[in-house]
C-alpha positions as a printed Julia matrix, in Angstrom:
305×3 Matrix{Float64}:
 15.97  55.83  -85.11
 19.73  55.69  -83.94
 18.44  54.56  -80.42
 16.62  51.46  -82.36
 19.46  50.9   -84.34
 22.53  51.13  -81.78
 19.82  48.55  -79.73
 19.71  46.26  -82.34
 23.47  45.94  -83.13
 24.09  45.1   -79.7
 21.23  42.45  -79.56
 22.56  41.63  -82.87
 26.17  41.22  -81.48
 25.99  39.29  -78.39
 23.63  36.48  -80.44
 26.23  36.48  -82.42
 29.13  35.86  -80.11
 26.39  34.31  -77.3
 29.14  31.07  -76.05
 31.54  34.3   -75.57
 29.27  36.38  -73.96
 27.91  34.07  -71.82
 31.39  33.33  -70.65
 32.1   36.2   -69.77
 29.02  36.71  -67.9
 29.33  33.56  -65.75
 32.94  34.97  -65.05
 32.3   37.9   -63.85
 29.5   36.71  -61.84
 31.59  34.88  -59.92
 34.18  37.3   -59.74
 32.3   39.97  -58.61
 30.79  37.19  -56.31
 33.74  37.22  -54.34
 34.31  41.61  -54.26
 30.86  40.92  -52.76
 31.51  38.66  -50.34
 34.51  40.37  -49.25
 32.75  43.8   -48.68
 30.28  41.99  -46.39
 33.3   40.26  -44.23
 34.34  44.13  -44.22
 31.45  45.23  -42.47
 31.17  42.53  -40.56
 34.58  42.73  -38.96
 34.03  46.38  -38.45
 30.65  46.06  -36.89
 31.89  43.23  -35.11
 34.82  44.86  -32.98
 32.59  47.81  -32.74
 29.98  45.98  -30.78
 32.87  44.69  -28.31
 34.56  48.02  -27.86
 30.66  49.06  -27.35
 30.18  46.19  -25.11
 32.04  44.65  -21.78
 35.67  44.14  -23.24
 36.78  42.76  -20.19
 34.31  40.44  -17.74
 35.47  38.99  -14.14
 33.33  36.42  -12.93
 33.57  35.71   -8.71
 32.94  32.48   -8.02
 29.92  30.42   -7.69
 29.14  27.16   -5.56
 29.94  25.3    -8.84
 33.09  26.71   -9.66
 36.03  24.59   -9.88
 38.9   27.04  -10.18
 41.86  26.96   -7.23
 40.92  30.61   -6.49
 37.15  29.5    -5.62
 38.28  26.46   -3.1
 36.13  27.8    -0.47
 32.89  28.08   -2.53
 31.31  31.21   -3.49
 32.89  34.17   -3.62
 32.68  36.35   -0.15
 30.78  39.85    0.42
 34.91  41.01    1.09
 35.96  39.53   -1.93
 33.27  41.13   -3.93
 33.92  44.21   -2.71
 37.52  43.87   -2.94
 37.45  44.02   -6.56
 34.56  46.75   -6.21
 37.52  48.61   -4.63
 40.32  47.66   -7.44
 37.88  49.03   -9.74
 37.2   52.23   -8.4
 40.42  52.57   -7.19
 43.83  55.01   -8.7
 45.91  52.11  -10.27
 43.4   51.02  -12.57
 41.92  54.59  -13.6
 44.32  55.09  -16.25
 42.74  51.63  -18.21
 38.94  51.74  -17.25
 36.47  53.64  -18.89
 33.3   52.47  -16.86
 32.37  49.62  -15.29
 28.92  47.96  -13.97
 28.35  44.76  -11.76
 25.92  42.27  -12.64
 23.92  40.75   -9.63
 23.05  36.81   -8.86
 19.28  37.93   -9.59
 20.56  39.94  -12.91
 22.08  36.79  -13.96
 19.81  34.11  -13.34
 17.03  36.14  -15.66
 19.86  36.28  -18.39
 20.98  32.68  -17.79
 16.98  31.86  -18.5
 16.41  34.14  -21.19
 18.94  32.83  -22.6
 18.08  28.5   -22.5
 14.52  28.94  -22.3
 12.65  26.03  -23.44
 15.01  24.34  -21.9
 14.4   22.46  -19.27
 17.31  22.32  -16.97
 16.81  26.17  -16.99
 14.88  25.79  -13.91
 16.8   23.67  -11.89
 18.99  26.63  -10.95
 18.58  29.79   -8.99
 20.27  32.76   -8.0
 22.28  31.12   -5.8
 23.66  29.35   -8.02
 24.47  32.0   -10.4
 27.93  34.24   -9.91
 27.78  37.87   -9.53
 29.97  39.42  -12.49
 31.49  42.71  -13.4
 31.89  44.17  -17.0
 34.55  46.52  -17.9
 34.94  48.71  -20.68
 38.23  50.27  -21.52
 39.74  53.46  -22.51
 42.06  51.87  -24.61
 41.34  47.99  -25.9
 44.45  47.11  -26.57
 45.58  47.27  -22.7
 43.04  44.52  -21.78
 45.62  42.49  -20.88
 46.97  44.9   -17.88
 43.69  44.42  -16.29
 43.0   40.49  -16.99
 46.47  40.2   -15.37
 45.4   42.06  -12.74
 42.42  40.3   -10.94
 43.39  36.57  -12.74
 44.26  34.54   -9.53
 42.76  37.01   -6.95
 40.95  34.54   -4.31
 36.95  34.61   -5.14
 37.4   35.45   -9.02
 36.4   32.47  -10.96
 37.45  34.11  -14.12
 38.57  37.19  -16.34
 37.1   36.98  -19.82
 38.57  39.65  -22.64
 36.09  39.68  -25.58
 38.34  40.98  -27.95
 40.95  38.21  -27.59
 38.3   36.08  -27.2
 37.14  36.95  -30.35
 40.37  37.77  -32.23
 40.66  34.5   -34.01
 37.34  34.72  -35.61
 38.44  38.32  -36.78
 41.81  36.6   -38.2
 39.61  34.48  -40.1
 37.71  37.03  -41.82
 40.45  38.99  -42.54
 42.58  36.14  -44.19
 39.12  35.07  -46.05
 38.72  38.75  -47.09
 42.53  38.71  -48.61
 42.0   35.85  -50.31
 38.57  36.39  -51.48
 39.79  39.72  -53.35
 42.75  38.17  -54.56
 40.25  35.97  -56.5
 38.52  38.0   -57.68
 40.98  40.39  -58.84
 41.8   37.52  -61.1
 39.03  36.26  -62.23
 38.63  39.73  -63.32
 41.12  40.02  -65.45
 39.87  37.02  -66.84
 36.27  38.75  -67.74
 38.16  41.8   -69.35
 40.3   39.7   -71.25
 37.33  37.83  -72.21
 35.34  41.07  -73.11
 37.95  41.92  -75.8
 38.52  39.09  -77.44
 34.42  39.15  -77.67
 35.01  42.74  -78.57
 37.18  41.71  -80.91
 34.78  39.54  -82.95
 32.22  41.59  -82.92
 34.18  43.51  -84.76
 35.43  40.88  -87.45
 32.37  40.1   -88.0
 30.74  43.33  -88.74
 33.63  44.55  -91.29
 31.2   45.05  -93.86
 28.58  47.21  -91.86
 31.23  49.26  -90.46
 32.95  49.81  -93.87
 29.79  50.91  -95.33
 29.38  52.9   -92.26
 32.06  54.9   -92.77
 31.32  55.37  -96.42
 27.94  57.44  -95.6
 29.83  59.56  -92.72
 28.93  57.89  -89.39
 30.53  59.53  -86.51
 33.3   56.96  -84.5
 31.09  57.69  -81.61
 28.19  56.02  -83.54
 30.28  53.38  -84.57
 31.68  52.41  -81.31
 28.95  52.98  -79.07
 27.16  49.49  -80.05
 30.48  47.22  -79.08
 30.71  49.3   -75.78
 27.39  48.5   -74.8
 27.87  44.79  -75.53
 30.37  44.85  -72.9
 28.18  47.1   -70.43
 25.3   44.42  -70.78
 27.53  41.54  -70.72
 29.29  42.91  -67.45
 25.97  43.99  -65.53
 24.27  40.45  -66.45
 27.21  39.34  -64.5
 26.54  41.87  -61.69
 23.17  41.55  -61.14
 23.84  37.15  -60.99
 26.46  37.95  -58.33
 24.16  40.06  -56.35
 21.48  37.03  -56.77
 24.3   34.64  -55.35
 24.85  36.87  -52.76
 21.46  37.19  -51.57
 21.31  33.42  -51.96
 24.09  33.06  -49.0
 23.2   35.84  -47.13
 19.46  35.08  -46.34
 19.58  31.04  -46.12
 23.69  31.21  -44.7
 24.2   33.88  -43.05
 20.59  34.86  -41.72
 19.4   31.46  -41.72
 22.3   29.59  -39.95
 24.91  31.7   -38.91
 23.05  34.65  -37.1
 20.81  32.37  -34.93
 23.72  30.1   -34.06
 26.13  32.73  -32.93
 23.67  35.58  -32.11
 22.25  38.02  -33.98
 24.08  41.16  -32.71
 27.03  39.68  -32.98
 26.27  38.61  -36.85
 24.67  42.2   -38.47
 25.14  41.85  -42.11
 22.59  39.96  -44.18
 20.85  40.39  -47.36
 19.6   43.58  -46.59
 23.49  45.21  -47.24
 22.89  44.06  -50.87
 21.09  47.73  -51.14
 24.29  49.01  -50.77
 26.74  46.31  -52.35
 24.73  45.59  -55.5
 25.06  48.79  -56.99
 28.74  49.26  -56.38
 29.11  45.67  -57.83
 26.82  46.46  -61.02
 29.24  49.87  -61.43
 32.56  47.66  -61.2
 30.95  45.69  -63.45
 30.03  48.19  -65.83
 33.42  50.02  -65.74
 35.55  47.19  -66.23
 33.63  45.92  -69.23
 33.4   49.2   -71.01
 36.86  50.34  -69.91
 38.22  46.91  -71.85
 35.76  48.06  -74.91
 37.09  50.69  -75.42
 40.81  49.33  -75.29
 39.76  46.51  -77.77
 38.11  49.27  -79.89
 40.92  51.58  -80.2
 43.58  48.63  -80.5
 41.45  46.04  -83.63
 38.57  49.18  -85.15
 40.76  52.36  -86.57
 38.19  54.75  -87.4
């Protein structure tokens, strides 16, 4: 009987105030939208520098018979010059910086070249001849990449040294600024939605004065009396959840999985619409929280019971 009752009033309540409600629905859709969107630049900045400290951080490439760099003016790079840097590698002054290293052949890097542009058809015009043999480094400590770049940049035969991680570091800038300001956003759009949830709070109380009056007449307890407004809020605030994790999936699968991952790679772009089993709930909590949490501050400031 109470559980019919208590459903009813709310029902009863957000028809009532339904422009207000659905305000504050749409608000803190988009709100929580953007705590969303932020959590998946999150794990996609993490995942992302954890895949380059995983992978090669640092990549020397000896020259080919293409290369135009002064350090390759006499063509490909020489079985001395190769093993020069073999040497440099395995050698003392470099042990403090170098975790492991392995060298990538002509052969090794023609199949990736092809793997890579098949279906393409100037992917068989070249072969391993033309391809340069390569060594990938990975570091004790990432941030002293640049102590070995300096090192082999400019050493006759090497075409180029390539640092992921700086390579990479704007792109991680960019999240991280995006992040910032997508929070920031939403922080105040949020305090938009709990505003909005007390002033709706608010009239849902004026206008059940006379239920509540005769309410406490026959002895209802203030949790029986409150518990109706506070689920307004709850519903209104997980309505706007559950729309923000339908956005989300929105950009995820035709954005993110659809554009983003096959243009730049997809292990270099992990998060898609599958991390929504982990964000949706924690956005459908916030949610929940915020909108009771400014309830029950609208109850005990407008409904003394």
């Amino acid at each position: 009987m109470r559980g019919r009752y208590i459903a009813s009033e709310i029902l009863s309540g957000l028809w009532r105030n339904i422009a207000m409600v659905i305000s504050v629905v749409i608000v803190t859709a988009v709100s929580l939208s953007f705590v969303g969107a932020g959590l998946l630049m999150q794990k996609q900045i993490f995942d992302m520098k954890a895949t380059l400290v995983q992978e090669s951080q640092v990549t020397i490439f000896m020259c080919s018979p293409h290369s135009t760099a002064s350090t390759c003016a006499g063509g490909a790079a020489t079985d001395a010059q190769i093993q020069s840097v073999r040497e440099a590698l395995d050698g003392d002054v470099l042990a403090p910086y170098i975790d492991s290293y392995s060298e990538r052949d002509q052969d090794e890097a023609l199949k990736i070249y092809q793997e890579q542009f098949s279906g393409q058809g100037f992917a068989s015009d070249f072969t391993a001849k033309d391809m340069p043999v390569s060594f990938h480094i990975t570091l004790d400590d990432s941030s002293k990449s640049d102590a070995v770049v300096e090192f082999f940049q400019g050493r006759d035969g090497v075409d180029e040294v390539s640092d992921l991680l700086s390579a990479y570091a704007p792109f991680i800038d960019v999240l991280n600024q995006t992040t910032v300001f997508a929070v920031g956003l939403a922080v105040l759009m949020l305090v938009a939605a709990v505003l909005l949830v007390a002033t709706t709070i608010r009239m849902s109380i004026a206008n059940r004065r006379r239920e509540i009056a005769i309410m406490r007449l026959v002895g209802a307890s203030n949790v029986f009396i409150r518990t109706p407004f506070m689920l307004e809020g709850a519903v209104a605030g997980i309505l706007g959840a559950l729309i923000a994790g339908g956005l989300l999936w929105t950009g995820t699968h035709f954005l993110v999985e659809g554009w983003l991952a096959p243009t730049l790679g997809s292990e270099l772009i992990t998060v898609g619409s599958a991390d929504l089993l982990w964000i949706a709930p924690i956005l459908v909590l916030i949610g929940a929280i915020l909108a009771i949490g400014s309830s029950i501050v609208s109850l005990n400031r407008y409904l003394k019971v």
